[in-house]
Amino acid sequence: LEETRALMEAAGVRKDLKEGERVDKVQLRQQAIQEQIKERQEQARKLQRLSKSMDHFERAKREEQVPLLMALHEQRMADDLEYQKKHKEELMVKHKQKWEQDLQEKKRLAKLL
């Protein structure tokens, strides 16, 4: 009786079983299996819908980020160019100062000889 009630519960049958009442166990098992198959299929459909909506969300997010990434790239390129110009000017100034110091050192050594 307990086994039959468990099978009925697994099959989703909501019926009170009375003492002496006959129930086909094979049919109950088949109903339980069909119920499990339906649940799995429903879960698969839900997962597929969720997957599709996530794909749409990710695509929209990427498409939204493209202009932002391009602007960031342009800004970085401009910053790099500015840094390069500044660094080049500093290097030229240092080089000219070194050259002038070397020229003065050459004149000083030329006087000694």
Backbone as JSON Lines, residues from 0, in Angstrom:
{"i":0,"aa":"L","n":[0.82,-1.2,0.0],"ca":[0.0,0.0,0.0],"c":[0.87,1.26,0.0]}
{"i":1,"aa":"E","n":[1.93,1.25,0.81],"ca":[2.84,2.41,0.87],"c":[3.58,2.58,-0.46]}
{"i":2,"aa":"E","n":[3.99,1.46,-1.04],"ca":[4.69,1.52,-2.33],"c":[3.77,2.09,-3.4]}
{"i":3,"aa":"T","n":[2.54,1.7,-3.38],"ca":[1.57,2.18,-4.35],"c":[1.33,3.68,-4.15]}
{"i":4,"aa":"R","n":[1.21,4.09,-2.91],"ca":[1.04,5.54,-2.66],"c":[2.25,6.33,-3.14]}
{"i":5,"aa":"A","n":[3.46,5.79,-2.93],"ca":[4.67,6.46,-3.4],"c":[4.67,6.56,-4.92]}
{"i":6,"aa":"L","n":[4.26,5.49,-5.59],"ca":[4.18,5.51,-7.05],"c":[3.15,6.52,-7.53]}
{"i":7,"aa":"M","n":[2.02,6.58,-6.84],"ca":[0.98,7.54,-7.23],"c":[1.47,8.97,-7.04]}
{"i":8,"aa":"E","n":[2.21,9.19,-5.98],"ca":[2.74,10.53,-5.73],"c":[3.77,10.9,-6.79]}
{"i":9,"aa":"A","n":[4.63,9.95,-7.16],"ca":[5.62,10.2,-8.2],"c":[4.97,10.45,-9.55]}
{"i":10,"aa":"A","n":[3.84,9.78,-9.79],"ca":[3.14,9.95,-11.05],"c":[2.31,11.22,-11.08]}
{"i":11,"aa":"G","n":[2.14,11.83,-9.92],"ca":[1.36,13.05,-9.88],"c":[-0.13,12.78,-9.76]}
{"i":12,"aa":"V","n":[-0.51,11.58,-9.39],"ca":[-1.92,11.24,-9.24],"c":[-2.35,11.66,-7.84]}
{"i":13,"aa":"R","n":[-3.38,12.49,-7.77],"ca":[-3.88,12.99,-6.49],"c":[-5.2,12.28,-6.15]}
{"i":14,"aa":"K","n":[-5.09,11.11,-5.69],"ca":[-6.29,10.35,-5.39],"c":[-6.06,9.58,-4.1]}
{"i":15,"aa":"D","n":[-7.01,9.61,-3.23],"ca":[-6.89,8.86,-1.99],"c":[-7.12,7.39,-2.29]}
{"i":16,"aa":"L","n":[-6.2,6.57,-1.83],"ca":[-6.29,5.14,-2.06],"c":[-6.94,4.5,-0.85]}
{"i":17,"aa":"K","n":[-7.99,3.76,-1.1],"ca":[-8.72,3.09,-0.02],"c":[-8.26,1.65,0.07]}
{"i":18,"aa":"E","n":[-8.46,1.08,1.22],"ca":[-8.06,-0.32,1.44],"c":[-8.81,-1.23,0.47]}
{"i":19,"aa":"G","n":[-8.06,-2.09,-0.19],"ca":[-8.68,-3.05,-1.1],"c":[-8.87,-2.53,-2.51]}
{"i":20,"aa":"E","n":[-8.6,-1.26,-2.76],"ca":[-8.78,-0.69,-4.11],"c":[-7.6,-1.11,-4.99]}
{"i":21,"aa":"R","n":[-7.92,-1.46,-6.23],"ca":[-6.87,-1.92,-7.14],"c":[-6.35,-0.75,-7.99]}
{"i":22,"aa":"V","n":[-5.01,-0.73,-8.09],"ca":[-4.36,0.28,-8.93],"c":[-3.28,-0.45,-9.72]}
{"i":23,"aa":"D","n":[-3.2,-0.15,-11.0],"ca":[-2.22,-0.79,-11.86],"c":[-0.85,-0.15,-11.63]}
{"i":24,"aa":"K","n":[0.09,-0.89,-11.05],"ca":[1.43,-0.36,-10.72],"c":[2.23,-0.04,-11.99]}
{"i":25,"aa":"V","n":[2.09,-0.84,-13.0],"ca":[2.81,-0.6,-14.26],"c":[2.36,0.72,-14.87]}
{"i":26,"aa":"Q","n":[1.05,0.94,-14.85],"ca":[0.52,2.19,-15.39],"c":[1.01,3.38,-14.55]}
{"i":27,"aa":"L","n":[1.05,3.22,-13.23],"ca":[1.54,4.29,-12.36],"c":[3.01,4.59,-12.64]}
{"i":28,"aa":"R","n":[3.8,3.55,-12.85],"ca":[5.22,3.76,-13.17],"c":[5.36,4.51,-14.5]}
{"i":29,"aa":"Q","n":[4.56,4.12,-15.48],"ca":[4.62,4.8,-16.78],"c":[4.2,6.26,-16.64]}
{"i":30,"aa":"Q","n":[3.2,6.53,-15.83],"ca":[2.78,7.91,-15.6],"c":[3.88,8.7,-14.91]}
{"i":31,"aa":"A","n":[4.54,8.05,-13.94],"ca":[5.64,8.72,-13.23],"c":[6.77,9.05,-14.2]}
{"i":32,"aa":"I","n":[7.09,8.1,-15.08],"ca":[8.15,8.33,-16.08],"c":[7.74,9.45,-17.03]}
{"i":33,"aa":"Q","n":[6.48,9.44,-17.49],"ca":[6.0,10.5,-18.39],"c":[6.08,11.87,-17.7]}
{"i":34,"aa":"E","n":[5.72,11.9,-16.41],"ca":[5.78,13.16,-15.65],"c":[7.23,13.67,-15.56]}
{"i":35,"aa":"Q","n":[8.15,12.76,-15.32],"ca":[9.57,13.14,-15.25],"c":[10.05,13.65,-16.61]}
{"i":36,"aa":"I","n":[9.63,13.0,-17.67],"ca":[10.03,13.43,-19.02],"c":[9.49,14.84,-19.29]}
{"i":37,"aa":"K","n":[8.22,15.08,-18.92],"ca":[7.63,16.41,-19.12],"c":[8.4,17.47,-18.34]}
{"i":38,"aa":"E","n":[8.77,17.16,-17.09],"ca":[9.52,18.12,-16.27],"c":[10.87,18.43,-16.89]}
{"i":39,"aa":"R","n":[11.55,17.39,-17.38],"ca":[12.86,17.6,-18.01],"c":[12.73,18.45,-19.28]}
{"i":40,"aa":"Q","n":[11.7,18.16,-20.07],"ca":[11.5,18.94,-21.29],"c":[11.19,20.4,-20.95]}
{"i":41,"aa":"E","n":[10.38,20.61,-19.94],"ca":[10.06,21.99,-19.54],"c":[11.31,22.71,-19.04]}
{"i":42,"aa":"Q","n":[12.13,22.02,-18.27],"ca":[13.39,22.62,-17.82],"c":[14.3,22.95,-18.99]}
{"i":43,"aa":"A","n":[14.35,22.06,-19.97],"ca":[15.17,22.3,-21.16],"c":[14.66,23.52,-21.93]}
{"i":44,"aa":"R","n":[13.33,23.65,-22.05],"ca":[12.76,24.83,-22.74],"c":[13.08,26.11,-21.98]}
{"i":45,"aa":"K","n":[12.95,26.05,-20.65],"ca":[13.27,27.24,-19.85],"c":[14.74,27.62,-20.01]}
{"i":46,"aa":"L","n":[15.61,26.62,-19.99],"ca":[17.03,26.88,-20.15],"c":[17.33,27.46,-21.53]}
{"i":47,"aa":"Q","n":[16.65,26.95,-22.55],"ca":[16.86,27.46,-23.9],"c":[16.39,28.91,-24.01]}
{"i":48,"aa":"R","n":[15.24,29.24,-23.42],"ca":[14.76,30.62,-23.43],"c":[15.72,31.54,-22.68]}
{"i":49,"aa":"L","n":[16.21,31.07,-21.54],"ca":[17.16,31.86,-20.76],"c":[18.45,32.08,-21.55]}
{"i":50,"aa":"S","n":[18.91,31.03,-22.2],"ca":[20.13,31.12,-23.0],"c":[19.96,32.14,-24.13]}
{"i":51,"aa":"K","n":[18.82,32.1,-24.79],"ca":[18.56,33.03,-25.89],"c":[18.51,34.47,-25.38]}
{"i":52,"aa":"S","n":[17.84,34.69,-24.26],"ca":[17.76,36.05,-23.72],"c":[19.13,36.54,-23.27]}
{"i":53,"aa":"M","n":[19.96,35.65,-22.71],"ca":[21.31,36.03,-22.31],"c":[22.14,36.39,-23.55]}
{"i":54,"aa":"D","n":[21.97,35.63,-24.64],"ca":[22.68,35.94,-25.87],"c":[22.29,37.32,-26.38]}
{"i":55,"aa":"H","n":[21.0,37.64,-26.37],"ca":[20.55,38.96,-26.81],"c":[21.14,40.05,-25.91]}
{"i":56,"aa":"F","n":[21.14,39.8,-24.63],"ca":[21.68,40.78,-23.68],"c":[23.17,41.0,-23.92]}
{"i":57,"aa":"E","n":[23.93,39.94,-24.08],"ca":[25.37,40.06,-24.3],"c":[25.67,40.78,-25.61]}
{"i":58,"aa":"R","n":[24.93,40.46,-26.66],"ca":[25.14,41.12,-27.95],"c":[24.85,42.62,-27.83]}
{"i":59,"aa":"A","n":[23.76,42.96,-27.16],"ca":[23.41,44.38,-26.98],"c":[24.49,45.08,-26.17]}
{"i":60,"aa":"K","n":[25.0,44.4,-25.15],"ca":[26.04,45.0,-24.32],"c":[27.31,45.25,-25.13]}
{"i":61,"aa":"R","n":[27.68,44.27,-25.96],"ca":[28.87,44.45,-26.79],"c":[28.68,45.58,-27.79]}
{"i":62,"aa":"E","n":[27.51,45.62,-28.44],"ca":[27.25,46.68,-29.41],"c":[27.25,48.04,-28.74]}
{"i":63,"aa":"E","n":[26.82,48.1,-27.51],"ca":[26.82,49.36,-26.76],"c":[28.24,49.76,-26.38]}
{"i":64,"aa":"Q","n":[29.11,48.78,-26.16],"ca":[30.46,49.07,-25.72],"c":[31.39,49.45,-26.87]}
{"i":65,"aa":"V","n":[31.07,49.08,-28.08],"ca":[31.96,49.36,-29.21],"c":[32.28,50.85,-29.33]}
{"i":66,"aa":"P","n":[31.3,51.76,-29.33],"ca":[31.66,53.17,-29.42],"c":[32.48,53.65,-28.22]}
{"i":67,"aa":"L","n":[32.18,53.13,-27.05],"ca":[32.95,53.51,-25.86],"c":[34.39,53.05,-25.97]}
{"i":68,"aa":"L","n":[34.59,51.82,-26.46],"ca":[35.95,51.31,-26.62],"c":[36.71,52.09,-27.69]}
{"i":69,"aa":"M","n":[36.02,52.45,-28.77],"ca":[36.68,53.24,-29.82],"c":[37.09,54.61,-29.28]}
{"i":70,"aa":"A","n":[36.22,55.24,-28.51],"ca":[36.55,56.54,-27.93],"c":[37.73,56.41,-26.96]}
{"i":71,"aa":"L","n":[37.74,55.36,-26.18],"ca":[38.85,55.13,-25.25],"c":[40.15,54.92,-26.01]}
{"i":72,"aa":"H","n":[40.09,54.18,-27.1],"ca":[41.28,53.94,-27.92],"c":[41.8,55.25,-28.5]}
{"i":73,"aa":"E","n":[40.9,56.07,-29.04],"ca":[41.31,57.36,-29.6],"c":[41.94,58.25,-28.52]}
{"i":74,"aa":"Q","n":[41.35,58.25,-27.33],"ca":[41.89,59.06,-26.24],"c":[43.28,58.58,-25.84]}
{"i":75,"aa":"R","n":[43.46,57.28,-25.77],"ca":[44.78,56.74,-25.42],"c":[45.81,57.08,-26.49]}
{"i":76,"aa":"M","n":[45.4,57.0,-27.76],"ca":[46.35,57.34,-28.84],"c":[46.75,58.8,-28.74]}
{"i":77,"aa":"A","n":[45.78,59.69,-28.47],"ca":[46.09,61.11,-28.33],"c":[47.01,61.34,-27.14]}
{"i":78,"aa":"D","n":[46.74,60.67,-26.03],"ca":[47.6,60.81,-24.85],"c":[49.01,60.31,-25.13]}
{"i":79,"aa":"D","n":[49.12,59.19,-25.84],"ca":[50.44,58.65,-26.17],"c":[51.21,59.59,-27.09]}
{"i":80,"aa":"L","n":[50.51,60.17,-28.05],"ca":[51.16,61.1,-28.97],"c":[51.65,62.34,-28.22]}
{"i":81,"aa":"E","n":[50.82,62.84,-27.31],"ca":[51.21,64.0,-26.51],"c":[52.42,63.67,-25.63]}
{"i":82,"aa":"Y","n":[52.41,62.49,-25.03],"ca":[53.54,62.08,-24.19],"c":[54.81,61.96,-25.02]}
{"i":83,"aa":"Q","n":[54.67,61.39,-26.22],"ca":[55.83,61.21,-27.09],"c":[56.42,62.57,-27.48]}
{"i":84,"aa":"K","n":[55.59,63.54,-27.84],"ca":[56.07,64.86,-28.2],"c":[56.78,65.52,-27.03]}
{"i":85,"aa":"K","n":[56.16,65.45,-25.86],"ca":[56.74,66.05,-24.66],"c":[58.09,65.4,-24.32]}
{"i":86,"aa":"H","n":[58.12,64.08,-24.39],"ca":[59.36,63.36,-24.09],"c":[60.45,63.71,-25.1]}
{"i":87,"aa":"K","n":[60.08,63.85,-26.38],"ca":[61.04,64.19,-27.42],"c":[61.62,65.59,-27.19]}
{"i":88,"aa":"E","n":[60.75,66.54,-26.82],"ca":[61.22,67.9,-26.54],"c":[62.17,67.93,-25.35]}
{"i":89,"aa":"E","n":[61.83,67.19,-24.29],"ca":[62.7,67.13,-23.12],"c":[64.05,66.53,-23.48]}
{"i":90,"aa":"L","n":[64.03,65.49,-24.3],"ca":[65.27,64.84,-24.73],"c":[66.12,65.79,-25.57]}
{"i":91,"aa":"M","n":[65.47,66.55,-26.44],"ca":[66.21,67.51,-27.28],"c":[66.84,68.61,-26.41]}
{"i":92,"aa":"V","n":[66.1,69.1,-25.41],"ca":[66.63,70.13,-24.52],"c":[67.83,69.6,-23.74]}
{"i":93,"aa":"K","n":[67.71,68.41,-23.22],"ca":[68.82,67.8,-22.47],"c":[70.04,67.59,-23.37]}
{"i":94,"aa":"H","n":[69.77,67.13,-24.59],"ca":[70.86,66.88,-25.53],"c":[71.58,68.2,-25.87]}
{"i":95,"aa":"K","n":[70.81,69.27,-26.08],"ca":[71.41,70.56,-26.41],"c":[72.24,71.08,-25.23]}
{"i":96,"aa":"Q","n":[71.72,70.92,-24.01],"ca":[72.47,71.35,-22.82],"c":[73.77,70.56,-22.7]}
{"i":97,"aa":"K","n":[73.71,69.27,-22.93],"ca":[74.92,68.43,-22.87],"c":[75.92,68.86,-23.94]}
{"i":98,"aa":"W","n":[75.41,69.15,-25.13],"ca":[76.29,69.58,-26.23],"c":[76.98,70.9,-25.87]}
{"i":99,"aa":"E","n":[76.2,71.84,-25.3],"ca":[76.78,73.13,-24.9],"c":[77.82,72.94,-23.8]}
{"i":100,"aa":"Q","n":[77.55,72.06,-22.85],"ca":[78.54,71.78,-21.8],"c":[79.79,71.16,-22.39]}
{"i":101,"aa":"D","n":[79.62,70.24,-23.32],"ca":[80.77,69.61,-23.98],"c":[81.56,70.64,-24.78]}
{"i":102,"aa":"L","n":[80.87,71.57,-25.43],"ca":[81.54,72.61,-26.21],"c":[82.35,73.52,-25.29]}
{"i":103,"aa":"Q","n":[81.77,73.9,-24.15],"ca":[82.51,74.72,-23.18],"c":[83.71,73.96,-22.62]}
{"i":104,"aa":"E","n":[83.54,72.68,-22.38],"ca":[84.65,71.85,-21.87],"c":[85.75,71.78,-22.92]}
{"i":105,"aa":"K","n":[85.36,71.7,-24.18],"ca":[86.35,71.64,-25.27],"c":[87.14,72.95,-25.34]}
{"i":106,"aa":"K","n":[86.44,74.07,-25.21],"ca":[87.13,75.37,-25.23],"c":[88.06,75.51,-24.03]}
{"i":107,"aa":"R","n":[87.62,75.06,-22.87],"ca":[88.46,75.15,-21.68],"c":[89.72,74.28,-21.82]}
{"i":108,"aa":"L","n":[89.54,73.08,-22.39],"ca":[90.7,72.22,-22.58],"c":[91.61,72.75,-23.68]}
{"i":109,"aa":"A","n":[91.03,73.44,-24.68],"ca":[91.85,74.0,-25.77],"c":[92.74,75.13,-25.22]}
{"i":110,"aa":"K","n":[92.26,75.89,-24.21],"ca":[93.06,76.96,-23.61],"c":[94.23,76.37,-22.83]}
{"i":111,"aa":"L","n":[94.03,75.22,-22.24],"ca":[95.11,74.58,-21.45],"c":[96.24,74.12,-22.36]}
{"i":112,"aa":"L","n":[95.92,73.7,-23.53],"ca":[96.96,73.22,-24.42],"c":[97.56,74.36,-25.14]}
